[in-house]
C-alpha cells in the first residue's frame, strides 16, 4: 500500500522522535544556561557529566568514534564536521547507554523547468525523508561501542524512479538509467557498528562495519552537512562526492592522532539495486582511503581516493577512480545564529573516458527562525550520463551550471519538533547543444513544509 505524504507527520509523531536534515548529525541536552557555541556546549557537557551518579557517569557524551572528541564533530559514516557545527536532534540516556534520534521530512511540490522550455523537466508531490537512531556506551575505561541505523521511506513517498531533478544522473529504474531524477534511498540506508579504543587523549584506533554503511570516501553526505540542512534536493554532483553513503558491505579502519585521522575502507562498489526493500549482495571489491584534518573548531578538511568496481549496473564493465577534496566551515554567531559553508571538488575517471569534474559551493545563514541558503554547482556530464544518442552530439562532456537560492522559516514548535515552511528556485545553464532537450537556461522551483527536531548545541 502506498503511504500518502499526509500520513507522514502522524507517523513521525507516532514514533515519538525524529531528527535533523543533516543526514547523520546531532542531539540535545537539558542545560538552561547552554549557549549555542562549540566551547560552551563542551563546558555544559563536562558539568553535566560531573553532576551524574556513578552509573550515569559511564554514559559517553562524546563523538561516535572517540571518547576524546565532541559530538558536534559527528558527520555521516565516520566523516568529520567542524566542532562548531550546530546539532539538531534528540538525546536520552538509559543505564550506561546514550541514545540519539535524528531525521528530516519535507512534504513538498517541486516543478523542474518552470517555463516548460524543454522536454526533460517534471513535476511531483513527494516527501524526501530519513530517520536515524544511534546509541553508544563505554567498554571498559578506554573502549567505545557505537551502533547506527538509518531508515528512509523514499520508495513509498517518491516512487521507484525518485523525484524530478534536472541534470541529475545515477542508478536505474525498470532497467533504464535514471536521468533528470534523483533515485530514492533504500529502506535500510545504514545498519552499522563501530568500536574505538583510546590510547590517549590524542590517539584513537577505530573499526567500523556497515551492512549497509558508508566507506571513508568524500565529505559528510549532503543530508548531514549543516550547509545543506534546509535544502530538500540532493546535489547534482551527488555521485562525484557522497554517492557511496549507502553501501551494502563496508569495513573501515581509522587511526586518529590529535587533529588528523587516516582511514582505509574495503566496500561493495555496486550501487544499490532497484529493490529498495532488500539487502544487496556484499562484495568487498572496492577500496578507499581518506585523510581528515580539523585544524580548529571551525574547519573540517578531507582528501580521499576511491577505487570503485562497477558502480553502475547499466555499465557493469566500467570501474571508476574517484578523487575528492572538501572543506567544511562552521561559525556560531550567537543564540541560534550561525554561518555554515561547504566547498568541494570531485573527479570521476573511467578507463577510456575523459575525467569528469564536479565543483560544489554551498552555504547557509541561520538567524533564529530564519534560514537562508544557496548552492552552486558546476558538473561535467557525459553523453552517456545524460543518456543521449551519441552520434547526434559532437561534445563528449557538457558543463552544467546550477544555482539554487532558498529560504526556510520556522512556523511553530510541536514539543521537541519544529515545523518550517520554505521554498527555493534553481537556475541552470549548459551547452547550447542541449537546448532542444532542456530549453535555454531552464528554471526549477519548489515549496515545502518541513518537520525536523530542535537544536541541541
Short mmCIF file of C-alpha atoms in Angstrom, two decimals:
data_model
loop_
_atom_site.label_atom_id
_atom_site.label_comp_id
_atom_site.label_asym_id
_atom_site.label_seq_id
_atom_site.Cartn_x
_atom_site.Cartn_y
_atom_site.Cartn_z
CA UNK A 1 0.00 0.00 0.00
CA UNK A 2 1.41 3.38 -0.94
CA UNK A 3 1.87 5.71 2.01
CA UNK A 4 0.30 9.10 1.39
CA UNK A 5 2.55 12.08 2.20
CA UNK A 6 -0.08 13.49 4.56
CA UNK A 7 0.32 10.40 6.78
CA UNK A 8 4.00 11.01 7.40
CA UNK A 9 3.68 13.69 10.13
CA UNK A 10 1.41 11.27 12.03
CA UNK A 11 3.99 8.55 11.59
CA UNK A 12 6.73 10.88 12.75
CA UNK A 13 4.85 11.90 15.89
CA UNK A 14 3.78 8.31 16.48
CA UNK A 15 7.40 7.25 16.59
CA UNK A 16 7.89 9.76 19.37
CA UNK A 17 11.15 11.06 18.00
CA UNK A 18 12.84 12.24 14.81
CA UNK A 19 15.75 14.25 13.60
CA UNK A 20 17.56 16.80 11.57
CA UNK A 21 18.02 17.29 7.85
CA UNK A 22 21.75 16.77 8.24
CA UNK A 23 21.68 13.19 7.02
CA UNK A 24 23.56 11.98 10.14
CA UNK A 25 24.24 14.69 12.50
CA UNK A 26 23.07 15.74 16.04
CA UNK A 27 21.35 15.67 19.61
CA UNK A 28 20.06 17.74 22.71
CA UNK A 29 20.95 18.35 26.37
CA UNK A 30 18.83 19.92 29.11
CA UNK A 31 21.02 22.78 30.31
CA UNK A 32 19.30 26.10 30.88
CA UNK A 33 22.48 28.11 30.57
CA UNK A 34 23.62 26.37 27.40
CA UNK A 35 24.81 28.77 24.72
CA UNK A 36 24.86 27.79 21.09
CA UNK A 37 28.61 27.66 20.59
CA UNK A 38 31.01 24.76 20.50
CA UNK A 39 33.05 25.90 23.52
CA UNK A 40 30.12 26.47 25.86
CA UNK A 41 28.46 23.24 24.71
CA UNK A 42 31.59 21.33 25.69
CA UNK A 43 31.64 23.04 29.09
CA UNK A 44 27.97 22.17 29.64
CA UNK A 45 28.66 18.54 28.77
CA UNK A 46 31.57 18.43 31.20
CA UNK A 47 29.48 19.91 34.03
CA UNK A 48 26.61 17.55 33.23
CA UNK A 49 28.93 14.56 33.43
CA UNK A 50 30.29 15.63 36.83
CA UNK A 51 26.79 16.01 38.21
CA UNK A 52 25.61 12.49 37.36
CA UNK A 53 25.52 9.40 39.51
CA UNK A 54 28.34 6.87 39.21
CA UNK A 55 26.21 4.72 36.89
CA UNK A 56 25.39 7.65 34.63
CA UNK A 57 28.99 8.91 34.61
CA UNK A 58 29.86 5.94 32.38
CA UNK A 59 27.50 7.22 29.67
CA UNK A 60 29.73 8.63 26.88
CA UNK A 61 28.56 12.09 25.77
CA UNK A 62 31.19 12.18 23.07
CA UNK A 63 31.86 11.71 19.40
CA UNK A 64 30.61 8.42 17.96
CA UNK A 65 34.15 7.17 17.32
CA UNK A 66 36.22 8.82 20.03
CA UNK A 67 35.84 9.37 23.76
CA UNK A 68 38.05 12.44 23.37
CA UNK A 69 36.18 14.43 20.71
CA UNK A 70 32.91 16.42 20.92
CA UNK A 71 29.63 15.12 19.48
CA UNK A 72 29.42 18.09 17.12
CA UNK A 73 32.18 16.53 15.01
CA UNK A 74 29.86 13.63 14.03
CA UNK A 75 29.26 13.51 10.29
CA UNK A 76 27.82 10.72 8.17
CA UNK A 77 29.56 7.37 8.47
CA UNK A 78 32.95 8.09 10.04
CA UNK A 79 33.43 11.53 8.43
CA UNK A 80 34.16 14.70 10.38
CA UNK A 81 32.30 18.01 10.68
CA UNK A 82 33.70 21.11 12.41
CA UNK A 83 33.38 21.08 16.21
CA UNK A 84 31.42 24.35 15.99
CA UNK A 85 28.67 22.77 13.86
CA UNK A 86 25.07 23.13 15.08
CA UNK A 87 23.41 19.87 16.14
CA UNK A 88 19.72 19.11 15.72
CA UNK A 89 18.11 16.04 17.23
CA UNK A 90 17.07 14.33 20.45
CA UNK A 91 19.19 12.58 23.08
CA UNK A 92 18.34 10.48 26.10
CA UNK A 93 20.04 8.06 28.47
CA UNK A 94 19.26 4.58 29.75
CA UNK A 95 21.62 2.98 32.26
CA UNK A 96 25.06 3.03 30.60
CA UNK A 97 23.83 3.96 27.14
CA UNK A 98 23.35 7.26 25.36
CA UNK A 99 20.82 7.24 22.52
CA UNK A 100 20.23 9.81 19.79
CA UNK A 101 17.44 10.24 17.25
CA UNK A 102 17.66 12.29 14.09
CA UNK A 103 15.66 12.73 10.94
CA UNK A 104 14.01 15.03 8.47
CA UNK A 105 10.94 15.10 6.25
CA UNK A 106 9.93 17.69 3.64
CA UNK A 107 6.39 17.46 2.24
CA UNK A 108 6.57 19.44 -0.98
CA UNK A 109 5.65 20.21 -4.54
CA UNK A 110 8.53 20.53 -6.99
CA UNK A 111 8.48 21.52 -10.66
CA UNK A 112 11.55 21.33 -12.85
CA UNK A 113 11.59 23.54 -15.95
CA UNK A 114 9.00 26.07 -14.76
CA UNK A 115 8.70 27.67 -18.19
CA UNK A 116 8.26 24.32 -19.96
CA UNK A 117 11.15 25.22 -22.24
CA UNK A 118 12.26 21.63 -22.79
CA UNK A 119 11.04 18.04 -22.70
CA UNK A 120 13.00 16.68 -19.72
CA UNK A 121 11.50 18.56 -16.82
CA UNK A 122 8.90 17.03 -14.50
CA UNK A 123 6.76 17.95 -11.53
CA UNK A 124 5.68 15.95 -8.49
CA UNK A 125 4.23 15.98 -4.98
CA UNK A 126 6.59 13.98 -2.77
CA UNK A 127 8.29 13.88 0.61
CA UNK A 128 12.07 13.21 0.77
CA UNK A 129 12.76 11.77 4.23
CA UNK A 130 15.11 9.85 6.50
CA UNK A 131 15.11 8.75 10.14
CA UNK A 132 18.06 7.75 12.26
CA UNK A 133 18.58 6.02 15.61
CA UNK A 134 22.02 5.68 17.22
CA UNK A 135 23.45 4.55 20.52
CA UNK A 136 26.80 4.24 22.25
CA UNK A 137 28.36 3.08 25.52
CA UNK A 138 31.76 2.75 27.09
CA UNK A 139 33.52 -0.61 27.07
CA UNK A 140 35.96 -0.62 29.95
CA UNK A 141 37.81 2.63 30.58
CA UNK A 142 39.17 3.22 27.07
CA UNK A 143 36.74 1.49 24.73
CA UNK A 144 33.66 2.91 22.99
CA UNK A 145 30.95 0.89 21.22
CA UNK A 146 28.58 2.60 18.79
CA UNK A 147 25.70 1.46 16.60
CA UNK A 148 23.79 3.40 13.98
CA UNK A 149 20.63 2.71 11.99
CA UNK A 150 19.07 4.82 9.29
CA UNK A 151 15.75 4.28 7.51
CA UNK A 152 14.12 6.05 4.59
CA UNK A 153 10.57 5.83 3.25
CA UNK A 154 11.58 7.40 -0.08
CA UNK A 155 10.37 4.41 -2.06
CA UNK A 156 6.85 4.91 -0.69
CA UNK A 157 6.69 8.70 -0.94
CA UNK A 158 8.62 9.29 -4.18
CA UNK A 159 8.10 6.11 -6.19
CA UNK A 160 10.71 3.83 -7.72
CA UNK A 161 12.04 6.50 -10.07
CA UNK A 162 12.63 9.02 -7.29
CA UNK A 163 11.90 12.70 -7.75
CA UNK A 164 12.41 15.10 -10.69
CA UNK A 165 15.75 16.95 -10.66
CA UNK A 166 17.20 18.41 -13.86
CA UNK A 167 20.62 17.06 -14.91
CA UNK A 168 20.71 14.53 -12.06
CA UNK A 169 22.02 11.09 -13.05
CA UNK A 170 22.80 7.75 -11.40
CA UNK A 171 21.24 4.31 -10.77
CA UNK A 172 18.26 2.89 -12.66
CA UNK A 173 14.55 2.06 -12.63
CA UNK A 174 12.84 -0.74 -14.58
CA UNK A 175 16.08 -1.46 -16.41
CA UNK A 176 16.52 2.12 -17.63
CA UNK A 177 19.08 4.64 -16.38
CA UNK A 178 17.70 7.41 -14.18
CA UNK A 179 18.30 10.77 -15.84
CA UNK A 180 16.90 14.10 -14.63
CA UNK A 181 15.68 12.33 -11.49
CA UNK A 182 17.16 11.66 -8.06
CA UNK A 183 16.87 8.00 -7.11
CA UNK A 184 15.06 7.06 -3.86
CA UNK A 185 17.12 5.83 -0.92
CA UNK A 186 16.84 2.30 0.42
CA UNK A 187 14.57 1.49 3.36
CA UNK A 188 17.65 0.32 5.24
CA UNK A 189 20.17 3.05 4.47
CA UNK A 190 22.55 2.26 7.31
CA UNK A 191 22.96 -0.57 9.83
CA UNK A 192 26.42 -0.25 11.31
CA UNK A 193 28.50 -0.90 14.40
CA UNK A 194 31.80 0.59 15.49
CA UNK A 195 34.41 0.12 18.19
CA UNK A 196 37.08 2.64 19.19
CA UNK A 197 40.00 2.18 21.56
CA UNK A 198 41.58 5.27 23.07
CA UNK A 199 45.35 5.03 23.59
CA UNK A 200 45.43 8.60 24.92
CA UNK A 201 43.51 11.85 24.60
CA UNK A 202 45.22 12.43 21.26
CA UNK A 203 45.22 8.92 19.86
CA UNK A 204 42.35 6.55 18.86
CA UNK A 205 42.03 3.40 16.77
CA UNK A 206 38.57 2.62 15.38
CA UNK A 207 36.80 -0.13 13.41
CA UNK A 208 33.54 0.45 11.53
CA UNK A 209 31.36 -2.26 9.90
CA UNK A 210 28.22 -1.50 7.91
CA UNK A 211 25.62 -3.52 6.01
CA UNK A 212 24.72 -1.08 4.65
CA UNK A 213 27.13 1.66 5.66
CA UNK A 214 29.39 4.39 4.31
CA UNK A 215 33.08 3.97 3.35
CA UNK A 216 35.80 6.54 4.02
CA UNK A 217 35.26 8.40 0.76
CA UNK A 218 34.26 12.03 0.35
CA UNK A 219 32.86 14.61 2.72
CA UNK A 220 29.93 14.17 5.10
CA UNK A 221 26.90 13.23 2.97
CA UNK A 222 24.66 16.10 1.88
CA UNK A 223 21.85 15.26 4.32
CA UNK A 224 24.27 15.66 7.24
CA UNK A 225 26.04 18.85 6.28
CA UNK A 226 24.79 21.95 8.16
CA UNK A 227 25.23 23.97 4.96
CA UNK A 228 22.57 21.86 3.17
CA UNK A 229 20.31 21.19 6.15
CA UNK A 230 17.35 23.17 4.74
CA UNK A 231 17.63 22.07 1.09
CA UNK A 232 15.44 19.04 0.22
CA UNK A 233 17.31 18.33 -3.04
CA UNK A 234 20.37 16.15 -3.49
CA UNK A 235 23.25 17.90 -5.29
CA UNK A 236 23.58 17.01 -8.98
CA UNK A 237 27.21 16.23 -8.06
CA UNK A 238 26.00 13.55 -5.63
CA UNK A 239 27.77 10.72 -7.49
CA UNK A 240 31.03 12.68 -7.55
CA UNK A 241 31.24 13.00 -3.74
CA UNK A 242 28.85 11.15 -1.43
CA UNK A 243 27.14 8.66 -3.74
CA UNK A 244 28.67 5.79 -1.74
CA UNK A 245 26.89 6.73 1.50
CA UNK A 246 24.63 3.66 1.15
CA UNK A 247 26.94 0.71 0.54
CA UNK A 248 25.91 -2.90 1.14
CA UNK A 249 29.06 -4.13 2.82
CA UNK A 250 31.79 -1.85 4.17
CA UNK A 251 34.66 -2.22 6.63
CA UNK A 252 36.74 0.77 7.71
CA UNK A 253 39.81 1.03 9.93
CA UNK A 254 40.77 4.50 11.17
CA UNK A 255 43.53 5.96 13.27
CA UNK A 256 43.38 9.46 14.78
CA UNK A 257 46.33 11.40 16.09
CA UNK A 258 45.43 14.79 17.50
CA UNK A 259 43.89 16.85 14.67
CA UNK A 260 44.44 14.25 11.93
CA UNK A 261 42.70 11.00 11.05
CA UNK A 262 43.64 8.49 8.35
CA UNK A 263 41.19 5.77 7.24
CA UNK A 264 41.06 2.86 4.82
CA UNK A 265 37.93 1.03 3.64
CA UNK A 266 37.02 -2.10 1.74
CA UNK A 267 33.48 -2.00 0.40
CA UNK A 268 30.99 -3.06 -2.28
CA UNK A 269 31.39 -0.94 -5.39
CA UNK A 270 27.99 -1.67 -6.92
CA UNK A 271 25.36 0.93 -6.01
CA UNK A 272 22.03 -0.28 -4.53
CA UNK A 273 19.73 -2.15 -6.92
CA UNK A 274 16.17 -1.16 -7.86
CA UNK A 275 14.59 -3.12 -4.99
CA UNK A 276 14.75 -0.57 -2.19
CA UNK A 277 13.49 -3.00 0.48
CA UNK A 278 16.07 -5.80 0.24
CA UNK A 279 19.72 -6.31 1.22
CA UNK A 280 22.10 -6.43 -1.74
CA UNK A 281 24.96 -8.90 -2.05
CA UNK A 282 28.12 -7.77 -0.19
CA UNK A 283 31.16 -7.94 -2.50
CA UNK A 284 34.04 -6.06 -0.82
CA UNK A 285 35.61 -5.49 -4.22
CA UNK A 286 36.41 -1.78 -3.90
CA UNK A 287 38.74 0.32 -1.76
CA UNK A 288 39.19 3.86 -0.49
CA UNK A 289 41.47 5.95 1.70
CA UNK A 290 40.80 9.29 3.39
CA UNK A 291 42.86 11.83 5.30
CA UNK A 292 40.87 14.21 7.53
CA UNK A 293 42.21 17.31 9.28
CA UNK A 294 40.37 19.63 11.69
CA UNK A 295 42.82 22.49 12.41
CA UNK A 296 40.42 24.17 14.88
CA UNK A 297 36.76 24.11 15.91
CA UNK A 298 35.60 25.98 12.77
CA UNK A 299 37.10 23.89 9.98
CA UNK A 300 36.95 20.29 8.70
CA UNK A 301 39.08 19.32 5.70
CA UNK A 302 39.46 16.00 3.91
CA UNK A 303 41.02 14.48 0.82
CA UNK A 304 40.12 10.96 -0.30
CA UNK A 305 40.60 8.48 -3.11
CA UNK A 306 38.34 5.60 -4.12
CA UNK A 307 38.81 2.67 -6.47
CA UNK A 308 35.22 1.61 -7.21
CA UNK A 309 34.41 -1.56 -9.13
CA UNK A 310 31.41 -1.45 -11.46
CA UNK A 311 29.27 1.08 -9.53
CA UNK A 312 26.50 1.29 -12.16
CA UNK A 313 24.53 -1.85 -13.06
CA UNK A 314 23.81 -0.38 -16.51
CA UNK A 315 27.57 -0.21 -17.20
CA UNK A 316 28.81 -3.27 -15.39
CA UNK A 317 32.24 -3.29 -17.06
CA UNK A 318 33.17 0.26 -16.07
CA UNK A 319 35.23 0.88 -12.95
CA UNK A 320 35.62 4.38 -11.50
CA UNK A 321 38.57 6.06 -9.83
CA UNK A 322 37.13 8.83 -7.65
CA UNK A 323 39.13 11.67 -6.10
CA UNK A 324 37.53 14.16 -3.68
CA UNK A 325 38.72 17.14 -1.67
CA UNK A 326 36.44 19.20 0.57
CA UNK A 327 36.37 21.98 3.14
CA UNK A 328 33.52 22.49 5.62
CA UNK A 329 33.23 25.66 7.73
CA UNK A 330 31.04 26.47 10.76
CA UNK A 331 30.81 29.80 12.59
CA UNK A 332 28.42 30.30 15.55
CA UNK A 333 27.22 33.91 15.80
CA UNK A 334 25.11 33.79 18.96
CA UNK A 335 21.95 32.11 20.15
CA UNK A 336 20.67 30.08 17.19
CA UNK A 337 22.65 32.20 14.76
CA UNK A 338 25.32 30.68 12.56
CA UNK A 339 27.02 30.52 9.19
CA UNK A 340 27.84 27.14 7.64
CA UNK A 341 29.53 26.51 4.31
CA UNK A 342 30.97 23.68 2.21
CA UNK A 343 33.26 23.70 -0.82
CA UNK A 344 34.27 20.51 -2.59
CA UNK A 345 35.75 19.13 -5.78
CA UNK A 346 35.27 15.63 -7.15
CA UNK A 347 36.72 13.79 -10.15
CA UNK A 348 35.40 10.55 -11.68
CA UNK A 349 37.81 8.80 -14.02
CA UNK A 350 36.85 5.74 -16.07
CA UNK A 351 39.24 3.89 -18.36
CA UNK A 352 38.89 5.07 -21.94
CA UNK A 353 36.91 8.19 -20.97
CA UNK A 354 37.78 11.75 -20.15
CA UNK A 355 37.83 12.64 -16.47
CA UNK A 356 34.56 14.22 -15.30
CA UNK A 357 34.87 17.01 -12.73
CA UNK A 358 32.39 18.50 -10.28
CA UNK A 359 32.59 21.59 -8.07
CA UNK A 360 30.11 22.43 -5.32
CA UNK A 361 29.91 25.53 -3.12
CA UNK A 362 27.01 25.85 -0.69
CA UNK A 363 26.23 27.99 2.32
CA UNK A 364 23.53 28.67 4.91
CA UNK A 365 22.88 31.59 7.24
CA UNK A 366 20.70 30.83 10.27
CA UNK A 367 19.11 33.64 12.26
CA UNK A 368 16.81 32.07 14.86
CA UNK A 369 13.62 31.16 12.93
CA UNK A 370 15.02 32.14 9.53
CA UNK A 371 17.39 30.15 7.36
CA UNK A 372 18.74 31.45 4.05
CA UNK A 373 20.70 29.03 1.90
CA UNK A 374 22.28 28.71 -1.52
CA UNK A 375 24.15 26.15 -3.62
CA UNK A 376 26.25 26.49 -6.75
CA UNK A 377 27.44 23.52 -8.80
CA UNK A 378 29.45 23.02 -11.95
CA UNK A 379 29.37 19.41 -13.12
CA UNK A 380 30.69 17.77 -16.29
CA UNK A 381 28.04 15.37 -17.53
CA UNK A 382 28.90 13.00 -20.38
CA UNK A 383 26.76 11.89 -23.30
CA UNK A 384 26.50 8.54 -21.53
CA UNK A 385 25.50 10.12 -18.20
CA UNK A 386 22.68 12.09 -19.85
CA UNK A 387 21.57 9.05 -21.90
CA UNK A 388 21.95 10.84 -25.23
CA UNK A 389 22.22 9.30 -28.68
CA UNK A 390 25.96 9.76 -29.21
CA UNK A 391 26.08 10.29 -33.00
CA UNK A 392 23.80 13.30 -32.65
CA UNK A 393 26.15 15.13 -30.25
CA UNK A 394 29.72 16.17 -31.00
CA UNK A 395 30.54 17.11 -27.42
CA UNK A 396 31.79 14.35 -25.15
CA UNK A 397 31.26 16.36 -21.95
CA UNK A 398 28.70 19.04 -21.15
CA UNK A 399 29.41 21.55 -18.39
CA UNK A 400 26.26 22.09 -16.32
CA UNK A 401 25.93 25.16 -14.09
CA UNK A 402 23.26 25.06 -11.39
CA UNK A 403 22.49 27.77 -8.82
CA UNK A 404 19.88 27.42 -6.06
CA UNK A 405 18.59 30.05 -3.65
CA UNK A 406 16.15 29.17 -0.86
CA UNK A 407 14.62 30.19 2.46
CA UNK A 408 13.12 28.42 5.50
CA UNK A 409 11.02 29.93 8.26
CA UNK A 410 10.05 28.09 11.46
CA UNK A 411 6.30 28.44 11.96
CA UNK A 412 5.90 26.76 15.33
CA UNK A 413 7.32 24.10 17.61
CA UNK A 414 5.40 20.93 18.48
CA UNK A 415 7.01 19.61 21.66
CA UNK A 416 10.59 18.83 20.55
CA UNK A 417 9.90 19.10 16.83
CA UNK A 418 9.93 22.15 14.61
CA UNK A 419 7.82 22.81 11.58
CA UNK A 420 9.05 25.15 8.87
CA UNK A 421 7.72 26.44 5.58
CA UNK A 422 10.13 27.09 2.76
CA UNK A 423 10.78 27.42 -0.92
CA UNK A 424 13.60 27.63 -3.41
CA UNK A 425 14.38 28.38 -7.05
CA UNK A 426 17.13 26.86 -9.18
CA UNK A 427 18.68 28.25 -12.35
CA UNK A 428 20.52 26.09 -14.90
CA UNK A 429 22.87 26.83 -17.77
CA UNK A 430 24.60 24.36 -20.08
CA UNK A 431 25.88 23.89 -23.64
CA UNK A 432 23.59 25.24 -26.35
CA UNK A 433 23.63 21.79 -27.97
CA UNK A 434 21.26 20.63 -25.22
CA UNK A 435 18.72 23.45 -25.71
CA UNK A 436 16.48 21.20 -27.79
CA UNK A 437 16.06 18.92 -24.75
CA UNK A 438 16.22 21.32 -21.82
CA UNK A 439 15.48 24.70 -23.32
CA UNK A 440 17.73 27.70 -22.86
CA UNK A 441 18.50 28.43 -19.20
CA UNK A 442 15.70 26.36 -17.61
CA UNK A 443 14.49 27.25 -14.12
CA UNK A 444 13.08 24.99 -11.37
CA UNK A 445 11.20 25.74 -8.17
CA UNK A 446 9.56 24.13 -5.16
CA UNK A 447 7.63 24.89 -1.99
CA UNK A 448 7.71 22.64 1.06
CA UNK A 449 6.60 22.06 4.63
CA UNK A 450 9.41 20.61 6.72
CA UNK A 451 9.44 18.76 10.06
CA UNK A 452 12.71 18.39 11.97
CA UNK A 453 13.94 18.22 15.60
CA UNK A 454 15.08 21.16 17.70
CA UNK A 455 18.60 22.44 18.23
CA UNK A 456 20.80 20.57 20.69
CA UNK A 457 24.05 22.55 20.53
#
